[in-house]
Amino acid sequence: MSVAGAWRAHHFGVSVPDLDAALDWYGRMLGFTLERRHYMAAIPAEIAFMQCGDFRIELFEVPGAAPLPADRREPNLDLKTHGNKHLCLEVEDVPATVVRLKAAGADIAFEVTVNGQPVAFVRDCAGNLIEFLQPFAPASAYPENGSET
C-alpha cells in the first residue's frame, strides 16, 4: 500500500478557451458524456465534468486565461517545460485509432513507434496533448536502452 493509501484515478483537468467546443470535441472524438456543469465564482470559471467509464475530464473555461503556448502543443518540446504533460489513453490498436481520429478531423501531432510500441499524440480542440498507446508488452521484451524506430 502507498503512503497515500488506496486510490484510483478520478479525473484529469484541462483549461480550454471555449467550453462548448471542448464538450463537443471530447464527446465526439473520445466518447465522453457530460456529467455536470457549473460556474465557480471563486476562480471565476465555467467548469464541466465529462465522464467515460470510470474516468473523467474536468474542463475549465476561465475568462482572460493565457492561450496555450506553441511549444506546449508539440510533445517533444513540451517536455522542456516542467509540469503536467498530457493525458494518455490506452487503446487496443493505435494505428486503427489514428485512422478513425483523422477521419473525424482530429489534429494528429505525430505517430511514432518506440521499441516496437506504436504511439500517437493528438491535440484537442484547444491544442492540449493526448497520447494513445497500446497495452505494454512484458518488460523483458524491451531492449536495455529504449530508442525510437
Backbone as CSV, one residue per row, in Angstrom:
resi,resn,N_x,N_y,N_z,CA_x,CA_y,CA_z,C_x,C_y,C_z
1,MET,0.849,-1.181,0.000,0.000,0.000,0.000,0.890,1.238,0.000
2,SER,0.433,2.282,-0.638,1.183,3.535,-0.707,0.975,4.364,0.546
3,VAL,1.811,5.380,0.724,1.663,6.311,1.834,0.294,6.980,1.786
4,ALA,-0.197,7.248,0.570,-1.499,7.895,0.405,-2.657,6.945,0.665
5,GLY,-2.368,5.675,0.793,-3.435,4.694,0.955,-3.916,4.217,-0.409
6,ALA,-5.042,3.537,-0.422,-5.606,3.039,-1.679,-6.174,4.214,-2.483
7,TRP,-6.015,4.184,-3.794,-6.529,5.253,-4.638,-6.824,4.709,-6.034
8,ARG,-7.572,5.483,-6.801,-7.812,5.197,-8.214,-7.937,6.537,-8.938
9,ALA,-7.673,6.549,-10.214,-7.764,7.783,-10.996,-9.213,8.249,-11.044
10,HIS,-9.426,9.546,-10.895,-10.765,10.123,-10.943,-10.928,11.026,-12.165
11,HIS,-10.019,12.016,-12.337,-10.144,12.910,-13.487,-8.825,13.576,-13.823
12,PHE,-8.810,14.187,-14.985,-7.689,14.987,-15.461,-8.260,16.342,-15.812
13,GLY,-7.672,17.419,-15.318,-8.174,18.765,-15.562,-7.513,19.412,-16.761
14,VAL,-8.317,20.110,-17.568,-7.835,20.756,-18.784,-8.464,22.139,-18.901
15,SER,-7.629,23.144,-19.097,-8.126,24.501,-19.338,-8.312,24.697,-20.839
16,VAL,-9.463,25.230,-21.218,-9.796,25.410,-22.633,-10.366,26.817,-22.855
17,PRO,-10.211,27.370,-24.056,-10.752,28.708,-24.314,-12.255,28.727,-24.595
18,ASP,-12.818,27.586,-25.005,-14.233,27.522,-25.381,-14.813,26.217,-24.839
19,LEU,-15.530,26.302,-23.732,-16.056,25.113,-23.065,-17.009,24.330,-23.960
20,ASP,-17.881,25.009,-24.674,-18.834,24.303,-25.542,-18.115,23.530,-26.638
21,ALA,-17.071,24.126,-27.230,-16.296,23.434,-28.264,-15.590,22.217,-27.670
22,ALA,-15.069,22.349,-26.455,-14.382,21.227,-25.810,-15.368,20.118,-25.447
23,LEU,-16.550,20.477,-24.975,-17.565,19.467,-24.674,-17.898,18.666,-25.938
24,ASP,-18.035,19.351,-27.050,-18.310,18.687,-28.317,-17.149,17.787,-28.721
25,TRP,-15.914,18.302,-28.647,-14.734,17.550,-29.093,-14.543,16.280,-28.270
26,TYR,-14.541,16.401,-26.944,-14.323,15.230,-26.090,-15.471,14.224,-26.207
27,GLY,-16.663,14.704,-26.475,-17.778,13.801,-26.697,-17.666,13.073,-28.025
28,ARG,-17.412,13.827,-29.077,-17.351,13.265,-30.430,-16.132,12.384,-30.642
29,MET,-14.959,12.858,-30.228,-13.714,12.146,-30.506,-13.448,10.997,-29.535
30,LEU,-13.791,11.169,-28.269,-13.397,10.190,-27.253,-14.566,9.540,-26.517
31,GLY,-15.796,9.936,-26.833,-16.952,9.283,-26.240,-17.285,9.710,-24.818
32,PHE,-16.750,10.843,-24.358,-17.108,11.352,-23.034,-18.505,11.960,-23.084
33,THR,-19.236,11.850,-21.974,-20.548,12.475,-21.864,-20.532,13.439,-20.684
34,LEU,-21.335,14.468,-20.788,-21.402,15.483,-19.746,-21.986,14.886,-18.474
35,GLU,-21.247,15.005,-17.400,-21.725,14.544,-16.095,-22.357,15.703,-15.338
36,ARG,-21.667,16.847,-15.312,-22.250,18.046,-14.707,-21.471,19.269,-15.165
37,ARG,-22.165,20.387,-15.085,-21.584,21.668,-15.492,-21.992,22.697,-14.454
38,HIS,-21.049,23.567,-14.074,-21.374,24.593,-13.094,-20.406,25.772,-13.214
39,TYR,-20.773,26.848,-12.558,-19.949,28.058,-12.516,-19.321,28.153,-11.139
40,MET,-18.020,28.428,-11.097,-17.327,28.589,-9.823,-16.835,30.035,-9.736
41,ALA,-17.557,30.849,-8.967,-17.263,32.275,-8.858,-15.886,32.548,-8.250
42,ALA,-15.389,31.664,-7.401,-14.099,31.886,-6.746,-12.932,31.928,-7.728
43,ILE,-13.066,31.321,-8.906,-11.951,31.305,-9.865,-11.908,32.593,-10.693
44,PRO,-12.819,33.094,-11.358,-14.116,32.570,-11.806,-13.940,31.699,-13.056
45,ALA,-14.804,30.685,-13.180,-14.707,29.783,-14.329,-16.000,29.014,-14.536
46,GLU,-16.267,28.717,-15.798,-17.282,27.727,-16.159,-16.553,26.393,-16.117
47,ILE,-17.146,25.403,-15.466,-16.497,24.109,-15.285,-17.460,23.011,-15.708
48,ALA,-16.906,21.984,-16.349,-17.714,20.828,-16.722,-16.915,19.563,-16.444
49,PHE,-17.609,18.563,-15.914,-17.045,17.225,-15.783,-17.664,16.373,-16.869
50,MET,-16.806,15.689,-17.626,-17.258,14.732,-18.623,-16.757,13.362,-18.182
51,GLN,-17.547,12.340,-18.440,-17.200,11.005,-17.966,-17.222,10.005,-19.104
52,CYS,-16.283,9.065,-19.049,-16.254,7.919,-19.953,-15.824,6.729,-19.104
53,GLY,-16.724,5.798,-18.872,-16.437,4.711,-17.943,-16.242,5.272,-16.547
54,ASP,-15.167,4.883,-15.889,-14.873,5.361,-14.540,-13.977,6.588,-14.527
55,PHE,-13.651,7.141,-15.691,-12.705,8.250,-15.758,-13.397,9.527,-16.209
56,ARG,-12.897,10.644,-15.706,-13.479,11.952,-16.029,-12.423,12.925,-16.537
57,ILE,-12.897,13.853,-17.340,-12.127,15.025,-17.753,-12.833,16.206,-17.110
58,GLU,-12.080,17.074,-16.436,-12.645,18.307,-15.887,-12.173,19.446,-16.777
59,LEU,-13.116,20.127,-17.381,-12.807,21.216,-18.307,-13.078,22.558,-17.634
60,PHE,-12.139,23.491,-17.807,-12.256,24.830,-17.246,-12.224,25.860,-18.359
61,GLU,-13.191,26.775,-18.373,-13.128,27.948,-19.245,-13.028,29.157,-18.327
62,VAL,-11.848,29.785,-18.345,-11.570,30.930,-17.482,-11.435,32.171,-18.361
63,PRO,-12.296,33.161,-18.185,-12.195,34.378,-18.998,-10.822,35.035,-18.830
64,GLY,-10.219,35.422,-19.941,-8.939,36.115,-19.913,-7.740,35.218,-19.684
65,ALA,-7.921,33.906,-19.678,-6.783,32.996,-19.477,-5.791,33.141,-20.627
66,ALA,-4.521,32.935,-20.318,-3.473,32.993,-21.347,-3.634,31.808,-22.293
67,PRO,-3.408,32.010,-23.581,-3.523,30.889,-24.526,-2.393,29.880,-24.313
68,LEU,-2.616,28.680,-24.776,-1.618,27.623,-24.699,-0.404,28.029,-25.536
69,PRO,0.804,28.104,-24.948,1.995,28.452,-25.734,2.258,27.419,-26.824
70,ALA,2.818,27.853,-27.938,3.043,26.976,-29.087,3.859,25.741,-28.734
71,ASP,4.880,25.879,-27.884,5.713,24.721,-27.575,4.982,23.688,-26.715
72,ARG,3.892,24.067,-26.044,3.102,23.109,-25.264,2.214,22.260,-26.169
73,ARG,2.136,22.622,-27.449,1.346,21.871,-28.430,2.170,20.789,-29.130
74,GLU,3.486,20.772,-28.870,4.403,19.822,-29.505,4.945,18.874,-28.441
75,PRO,4.637,17.563,-28.538,5.005,16.631,-27.469,6.461,16.705,-27.014
76,ASN,7.418,16.685,-27.920,8.820,16.673,-27.503,9.274,18.031,-26.966
77,LEU,8.741,19.128,-27.466,9.081,20.447,-26.925,8.424,20.671,-25.569
78,ASP,7.237,20.150,-25.389,6.509,20.322,-24.134,7.288,19.732,-22.956
79,LEU,8.052,18.693,-23.203,8.835,18.064,-22.138,9.884,19.005,-21.559
80,LYS,10.196,20.072,-22.278,11.206,21.023,-21.812,10.634,22.054,-20.845
81,THR,9.342,21.931,-20.532,8.690,22.791,-19.541,8.178,21.893,-18.427
82,HIS,8.530,22.209,-17.189,8.058,21.402,-16.065,6.544,21.466,-15.958
83,GLY,5.965,20.447,-15.370,4.521,20.424,-15.128,3.862,19.245,-15.799
84,ASN,2.550,19.214,-15.751,1.786,18.142,-16.387,2.021,18.187,-17.888
85,LYS,2.075,17.032,-18.494,2.412,16.947,-19.912,1.229,16.594,-20.801
86,HIS,0.557,15.513,-20.511,-0.519,15.070,-21.396,-1.366,14.014,-20.707
87,LEU,-2.527,13.804,-21.224,-3.393,12.700,-20.844,-3.023,11.542,-21.760
88,CYS,-2.920,10.337,-21.220,-2.619,9.166,-22.041,-3.767,8.171,-21.926
89,LEU,-4.226,7.706,-23.072,-5.309,6.719,-23.127,-4.796,5.452,-23.798
90,GLU,-5.066,4.311,-23.182,-4.657,3.032,-23.747,-5.748,2.526,-24.680
91,VAL,-5.348,2.126,-25.878,-6.261,1.561,-26.875,-5.678,0.251,-27.398
92,GLU,-6.502,-0.590,-27.951,-6.024,-1.893,-28.447,-5.160,-1.759,-29.697
93,ASP,-5.442,-0.764,-30.552,-4.751,-0.648,-31.835,-4.541,0.829,-32.156
94,VAL,-3.334,1.333,-31.898,-3.050,2.754,-32.113,-3.228,3.156,-33.574
95,PRO,-2.620,2.441,-34.546,-2.807,2.874,-35.940,-4.277,2.948,-36.364
96,ALA,-5.092,1.978,-35.956,-6.516,1.999,-36.318,-7.225,3.167,-35.625
97,THR,-6.841,3.449,-34.395,-7.427,4.579,-33.677,-7.090,5.884,-34.386
98,VAL,-5.844,6.021,-34.828,-5.423,7.237,-35.529,-6.201,7.403,-36.835
99,VAL,-6.413,6.317,-37.559,-7.188,6.383,-38.806,-8.583,6.929,-38.522
100,ARG,-9.228,6.420,-37.470,-10.585,6.886,-37.127,-10.563,8.353,-36.681
101,LEU,-9.581,8.723,-35.865,-9.494,10.111,-35.402,-9.243,11.072,-36.565
102,LYS,-8.339,10.686,-37.483,-8.075,11.525,-38.665,-9.344,11.711,-39.486
103,ALA,-10.072,10.622,-39.700,-11.305,10.681,-40.490,-12.338,11.596,-39.843
104,ALA,-12.287,11.710,-38.510,-13.225,12.580,-37.789,-12.696,14.014,-37.668
105,GLY,-11.506,14.267,-38.220,-10.971,15.618,-38.224,-10.021,15.962,-37.091
106,ALA,-9.535,14.968,-36.347,-8.610,15.247,-35.233,-7.281,15.778,-35.760
107,ASP,-6.649,16.620,-34.948,-5.336,17.194,-35.242,-4.277,16.236,-34.701
108,ILE,-3.647,15.482,-35.573,-2.641,14.500,-35.172,-1.298,15.212,-35.040
109,ALA,-0.714,15.173,-33.836,0.594,15.804,-33.609,1.696,14.954,-34.210
110,PHE,1.705,13.651,-33.906,2.619,12.723,-34.554,2.295,11.291,-34.188
111,GLU,2.839,10.391,-35.013,2.784,8.955,-34.766,4.221,8.461,-34.787
112,VAL,4.558,7.559,-33.876,5.911,7.028,-33.806,5.838,5.623,-33.223
113,THR,6.858,4.834,-33.474,6.983,3.521,-32.855,8.209,3.557,-31.964
114,VAL,8.037,3.209,-30.691,9.126,3.196,-29.721,9.280,1.770,-29.221
115,ASN,10.444,1.180,-29.493,10.695,-0.215,-29.098,9.583,-1.145,-29.567
116,GLY,9.117,-0.935,-30.789,8.062,-1.769,-31.346,6.668,-1.410,-30.882
117,GLN,6.548,-0.392,-30.048,5.264,0.027,-29.466,4.737,1.251,-30.227
118,PRO,3.613,1.135,-30.970,3.064,2.307,-31.644,2.490,3.306,-30.639
119,VAL,2.786,4.571,-30.881,2.334,5.665,-30.018,1.870,6.793,-30.921
120,ALA,0.838,7.495,-30.509,0.379,8.664,-31.263,-0.022,9.756,-30.280
121,PHE,0.181,10.995,-30.707,-0.292,12.157,-29.961,-1.253,12.931,-30.838
122,VAL,-2.376,13.342,-30.263,-3.320,14.222,-30.939,-3.481,15.475,-30.082
123,ARG,-4.012,16.510,-30.701,-4.327,17.742,-29.984,-5.838,17.868,-29.901
124,ASP,-6.341,18.251,-28.726,-7.781,18.505,-28.633,-8.078,19.819,-29.340
125,CYS,-9.288,20.287,-29.257,-9.697,21.497,-29.983,-9.003,22.754,-29.462
126,ALA,-8.332,22.671,-28.318,-7.596,23.818,-27.762,-6.087,23.623,-27.857
127,GLY,-5.647,22.517,-28.447,-4.223,22.251,-28.600,-3.611,21.410,-27.492
128,ASN,-4.385,21.015,-26.496,-3.876,20.179,-25.406,-3.551,18.786,-25.937
129,LEU,-2.447,18.221,-25.449,-1.970,16.942,-25.956,-2.640,15.746,-25.290
130,ILE,-2.960,14.752,-26.120,-3.499,13.478,-25.664,-2.702,12.380,-26.357
131,GLU,-2.160,11.474,-25.570,-1.373,10.363,-26.107,-2.234,9.107,-26.178
132,PHE,-1.983,8.292,-27.190,-2.617,6.986,-27.322,-1.519,5.949,-27.415
133,LEU,-1.643,4.888,-26.624,-0.708,3.777,-26.721,-1.429,2.468,-26.511
134,GLN,-0.772,1.398,-26.937,-1.329,0.056,-26.790,-0.838,-0.533,-25.472
135,PRO,-1.490,-1.597,-25.000,-1.013,-2.232,-23.760,0.468,-2.571,-23.873
136,PHE,1.208,-2.349,-22.783,2.640,-2.632,-22.770,2.914,-4.121,-22.910
137,ALA,3.980,-4.435,-23.638,4.497,-5.800,-23.677,5.222,-6.057,-22.359
138,PRO,5.472,-7.306,-22.013,6.234,-7.567,-20.791,7.574,-6.836,-20.820
139,ALA,8.054,-6.408,-19.657,9.301,-5.640,-19.558,10.468,-6.359,-20.213
140,SER,10.477,-7.661,-20.199,11.580,-8.423,-20.793,11.641,-8.257,-22.309
141,ALA,10.580,-7.757,-22.921,10.556,-7.574,-24.371,11.240,-6.284,-24.807
142,TYR,11.581,-5.410,-23.859,12.195,-4.130,-24.201,13.710,-4.221,-24.195
143,PRO,14.372,-3.601,-25.171,15.838,-3.548,-25.163,16.319,-2.733,-23.956
144,GLU,17.580,-2.920,-23.592,18.182,-2.216,-22.449,18.036,-0.706,-22.585
145,ASN,18.381,-0.151,-23.716,18.288,1.302,-23.956,17.208,1.547,-24.978
146,GLY,16.065,2.088,-24.533,14.951,2.338,-25.452,15.303,3.355,-26.514
147,SER,14.793,3.149,-27.715,15.024,4.111,-28.791,13.832,4.090,-29.724
148,GLU,13.666,5.192,-30.420,12.586,5.280,-31.404,12.978,4.503,-32.638
149,THR,11.999,3.902,-33.283,12.256,3.213,-34.555,11.321,3.730,-35.590
